[in-house]
PDB file of C-alpha atoms in Angstrom:
ATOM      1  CA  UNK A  19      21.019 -16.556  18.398  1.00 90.00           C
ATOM      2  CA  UNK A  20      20.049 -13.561  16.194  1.00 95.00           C
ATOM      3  CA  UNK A  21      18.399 -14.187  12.286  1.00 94.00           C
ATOM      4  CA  UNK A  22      18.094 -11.160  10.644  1.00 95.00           C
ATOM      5  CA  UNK A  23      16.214 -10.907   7.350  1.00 96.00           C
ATOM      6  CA  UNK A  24      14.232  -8.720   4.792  1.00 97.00           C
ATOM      7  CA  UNK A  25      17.321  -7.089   2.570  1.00 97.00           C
ATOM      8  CA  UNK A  26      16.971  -6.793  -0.712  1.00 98.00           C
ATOM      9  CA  UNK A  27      17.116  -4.276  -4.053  1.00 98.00           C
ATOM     10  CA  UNK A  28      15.238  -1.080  -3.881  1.00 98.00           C
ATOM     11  CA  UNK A  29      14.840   1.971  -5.601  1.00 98.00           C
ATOM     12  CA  UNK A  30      16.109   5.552  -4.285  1.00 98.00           C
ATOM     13  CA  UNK A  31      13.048   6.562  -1.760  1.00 98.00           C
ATOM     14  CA  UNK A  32      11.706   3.895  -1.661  1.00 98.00           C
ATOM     15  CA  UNK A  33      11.420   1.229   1.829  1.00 98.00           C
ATOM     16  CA  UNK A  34      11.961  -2.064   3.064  1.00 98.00           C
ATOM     17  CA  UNK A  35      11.962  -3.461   6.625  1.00 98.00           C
ATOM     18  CA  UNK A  36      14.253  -5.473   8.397  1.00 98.00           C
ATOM     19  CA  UNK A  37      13.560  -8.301  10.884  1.00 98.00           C
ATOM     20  CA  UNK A  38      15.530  -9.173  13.583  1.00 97.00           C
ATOM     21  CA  UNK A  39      14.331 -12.804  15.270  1.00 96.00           C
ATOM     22  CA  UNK A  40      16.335 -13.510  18.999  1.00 93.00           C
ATOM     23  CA  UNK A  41      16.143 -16.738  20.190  1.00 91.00           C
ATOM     24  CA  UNK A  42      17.301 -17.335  23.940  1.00 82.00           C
ATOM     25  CA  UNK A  43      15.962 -15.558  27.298  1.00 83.00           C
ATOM     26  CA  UNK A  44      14.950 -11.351  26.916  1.00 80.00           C
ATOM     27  CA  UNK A  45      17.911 -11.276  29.702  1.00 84.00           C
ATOM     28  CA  UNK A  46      20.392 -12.171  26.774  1.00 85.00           C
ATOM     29  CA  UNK A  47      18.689  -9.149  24.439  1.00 90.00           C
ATOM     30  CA  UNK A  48      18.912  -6.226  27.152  1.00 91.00           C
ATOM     31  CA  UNK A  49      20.017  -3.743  24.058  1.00 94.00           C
ATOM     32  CA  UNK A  50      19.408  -5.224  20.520  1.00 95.00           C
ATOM     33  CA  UNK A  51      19.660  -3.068  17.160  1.00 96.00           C
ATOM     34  CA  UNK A  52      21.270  -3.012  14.038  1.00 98.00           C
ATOM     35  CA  UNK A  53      24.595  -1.999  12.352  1.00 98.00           C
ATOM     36  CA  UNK A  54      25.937  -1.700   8.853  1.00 98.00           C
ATOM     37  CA  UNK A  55      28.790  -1.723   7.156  1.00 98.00           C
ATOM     38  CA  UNK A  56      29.048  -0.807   3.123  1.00 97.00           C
ATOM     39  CA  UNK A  57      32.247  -1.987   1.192  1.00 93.00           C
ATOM     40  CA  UNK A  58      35.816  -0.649   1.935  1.00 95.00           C
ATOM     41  CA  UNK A  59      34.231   1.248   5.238  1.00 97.00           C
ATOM     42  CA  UNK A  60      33.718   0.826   9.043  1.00 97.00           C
ATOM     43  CA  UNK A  61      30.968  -0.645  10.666  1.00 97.00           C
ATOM     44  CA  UNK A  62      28.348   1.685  11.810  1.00 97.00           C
ATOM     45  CA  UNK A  63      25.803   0.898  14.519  1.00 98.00           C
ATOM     46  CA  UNK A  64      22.452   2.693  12.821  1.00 98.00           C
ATOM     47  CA  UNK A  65      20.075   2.072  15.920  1.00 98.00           C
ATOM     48  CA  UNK A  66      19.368   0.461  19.130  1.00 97.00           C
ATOM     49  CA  UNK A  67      16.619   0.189  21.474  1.00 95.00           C
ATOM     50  CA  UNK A  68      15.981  -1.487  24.824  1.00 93.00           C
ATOM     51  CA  UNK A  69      13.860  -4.703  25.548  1.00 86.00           C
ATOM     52  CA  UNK A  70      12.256  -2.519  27.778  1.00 85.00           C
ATOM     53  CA  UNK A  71      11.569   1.341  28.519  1.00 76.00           C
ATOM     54  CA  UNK A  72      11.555   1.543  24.640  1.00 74.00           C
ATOM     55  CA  UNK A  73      15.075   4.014  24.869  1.00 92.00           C
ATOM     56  CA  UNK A  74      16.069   4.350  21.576  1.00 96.00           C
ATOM     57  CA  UNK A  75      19.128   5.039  19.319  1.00 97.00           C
ATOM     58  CA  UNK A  76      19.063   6.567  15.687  1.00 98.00           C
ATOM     59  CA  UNK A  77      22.192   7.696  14.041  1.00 98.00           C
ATOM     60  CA  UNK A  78      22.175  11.366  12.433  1.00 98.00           C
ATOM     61  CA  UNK A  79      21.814   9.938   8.882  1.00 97.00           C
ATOM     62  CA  UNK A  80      19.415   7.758   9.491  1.00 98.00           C
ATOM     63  CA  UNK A  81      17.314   9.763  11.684  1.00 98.00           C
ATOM     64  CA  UNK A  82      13.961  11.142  10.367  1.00 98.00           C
ATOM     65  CA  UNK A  83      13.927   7.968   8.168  1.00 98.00           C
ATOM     66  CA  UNK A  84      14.658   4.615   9.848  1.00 98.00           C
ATOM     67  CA  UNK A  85      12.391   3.371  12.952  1.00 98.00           C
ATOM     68  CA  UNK A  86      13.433   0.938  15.291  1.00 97.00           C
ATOM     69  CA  UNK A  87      10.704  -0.934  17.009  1.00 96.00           C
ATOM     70  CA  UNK A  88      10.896  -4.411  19.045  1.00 93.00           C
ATOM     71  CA  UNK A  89       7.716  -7.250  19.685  1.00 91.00           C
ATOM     72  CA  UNK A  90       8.907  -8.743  22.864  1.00 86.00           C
ATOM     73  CA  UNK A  91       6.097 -11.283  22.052  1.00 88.00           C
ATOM     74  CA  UNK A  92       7.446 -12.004  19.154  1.00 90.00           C
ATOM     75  CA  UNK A  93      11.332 -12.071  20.367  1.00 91.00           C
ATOM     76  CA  UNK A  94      11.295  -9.209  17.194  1.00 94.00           C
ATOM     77  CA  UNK A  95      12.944  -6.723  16.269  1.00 95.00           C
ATOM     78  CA  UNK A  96      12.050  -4.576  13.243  1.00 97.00           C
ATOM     79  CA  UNK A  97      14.134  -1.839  11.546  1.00 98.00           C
ATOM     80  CA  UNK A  98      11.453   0.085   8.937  1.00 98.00           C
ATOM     81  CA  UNK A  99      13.820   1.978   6.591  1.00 98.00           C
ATOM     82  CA  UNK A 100      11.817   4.994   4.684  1.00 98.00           C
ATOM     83  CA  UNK A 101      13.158   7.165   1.736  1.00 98.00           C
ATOM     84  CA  UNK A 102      16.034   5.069   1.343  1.00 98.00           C
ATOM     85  CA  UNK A 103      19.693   6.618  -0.766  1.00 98.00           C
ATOM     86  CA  UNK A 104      22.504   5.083  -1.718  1.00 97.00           C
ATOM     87  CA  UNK A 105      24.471   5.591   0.568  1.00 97.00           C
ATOM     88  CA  UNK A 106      22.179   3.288   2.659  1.00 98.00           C
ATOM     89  CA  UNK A 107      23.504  -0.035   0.637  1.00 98.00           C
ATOM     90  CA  UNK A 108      25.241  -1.698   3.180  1.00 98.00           C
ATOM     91  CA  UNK A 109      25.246  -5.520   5.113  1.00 98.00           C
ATOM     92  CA  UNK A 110      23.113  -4.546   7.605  1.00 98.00           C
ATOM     93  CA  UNK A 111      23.756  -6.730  11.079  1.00 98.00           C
ATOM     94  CA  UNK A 112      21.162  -7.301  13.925  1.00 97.00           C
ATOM     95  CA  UNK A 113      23.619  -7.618  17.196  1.00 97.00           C
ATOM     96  CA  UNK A 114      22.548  -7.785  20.848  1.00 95.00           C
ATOM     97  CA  UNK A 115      24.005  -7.773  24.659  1.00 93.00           C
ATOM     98  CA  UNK A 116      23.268  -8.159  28.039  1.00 91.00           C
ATOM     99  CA  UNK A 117      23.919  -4.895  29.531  1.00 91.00           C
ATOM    100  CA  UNK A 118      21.577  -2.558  28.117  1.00 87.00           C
ATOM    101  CA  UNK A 119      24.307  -0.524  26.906  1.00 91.00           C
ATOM    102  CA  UNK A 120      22.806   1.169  23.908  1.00 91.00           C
ATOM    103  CA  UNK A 121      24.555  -0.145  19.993  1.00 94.00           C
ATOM    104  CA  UNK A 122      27.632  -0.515  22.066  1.00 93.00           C
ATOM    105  CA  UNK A 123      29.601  -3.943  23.762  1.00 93.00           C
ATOM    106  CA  UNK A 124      26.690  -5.874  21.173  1.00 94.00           C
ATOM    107  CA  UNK A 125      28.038  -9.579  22.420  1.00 92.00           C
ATOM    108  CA  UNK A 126      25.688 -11.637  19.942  1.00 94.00           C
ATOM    109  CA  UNK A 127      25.711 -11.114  16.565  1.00 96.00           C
ATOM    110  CA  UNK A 128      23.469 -12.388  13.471  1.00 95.00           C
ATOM    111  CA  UNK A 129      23.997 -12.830  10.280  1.00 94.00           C
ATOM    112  CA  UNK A 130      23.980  -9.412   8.033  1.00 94.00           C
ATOM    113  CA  UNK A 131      21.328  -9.163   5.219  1.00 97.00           C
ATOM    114  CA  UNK A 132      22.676  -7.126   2.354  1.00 98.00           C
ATOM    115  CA  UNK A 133      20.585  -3.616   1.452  1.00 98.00           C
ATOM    116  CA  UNK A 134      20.673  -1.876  -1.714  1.00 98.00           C
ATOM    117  CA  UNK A 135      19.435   1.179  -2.860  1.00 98.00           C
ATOM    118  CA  UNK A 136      20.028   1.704  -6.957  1.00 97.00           C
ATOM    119  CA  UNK A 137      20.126   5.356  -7.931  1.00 92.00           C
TER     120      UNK A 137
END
């Protein structure tokens, strides 16, 4: 089971961080990260790392700005979003599997935590 939280309202540039809480065994969260998907588009996956070796994913528009990180103590997952636009508002979903495959066949999926970035 995945709980994501820390969405909320936020000016252009400015930050918040996501929080991504797995409950289970780390063999169920091989590859966790999040996705997004804004109103009357596709879901996006906007980065993915690996319970362990620390391989990570960033999409192009998110890269420079977003960091994934992961607590394995802490069964955590964190998504710090920097310099934040507009084109960021979005649901944002935390999603997992078992494979390792990086943002892609995510079995396990948490509730999204809506993000949005006023101009």
């Amino acid at each position: 089971q995945l709980q994501a939280s820390g969405g909320g309202l936020v000016q252009t540039g400015g930050s918040l961080r996501l929080s991504c809480i797995a409950s289970g065994t780390e063999d169920d969260y091989k590859a966790i990260g999040w996705f997004r998907q804004a109103p009357g588009k596709e879901r996006e996956a906007v980065s993915c790392i690996r319970s362990r070796g620390n391989n990570t994913y960033y999409s192009d528009s998110v890269k420079g700005r977003f960091t994934i990180a992961g607590d394995n103590a802490k069964n955590t997952v964190y998504l710090q979003m920097n310099s934040l636009k507009p084109e960021d508002t979005a649901v944002y979903y935390c999603a997992a599997n078992s494979r390792a495959t990086m943002c892609m066949g995510m079995n396990n999926w948490g509730i999204g935590t809506q993000v949005t970035v006023s101009s």
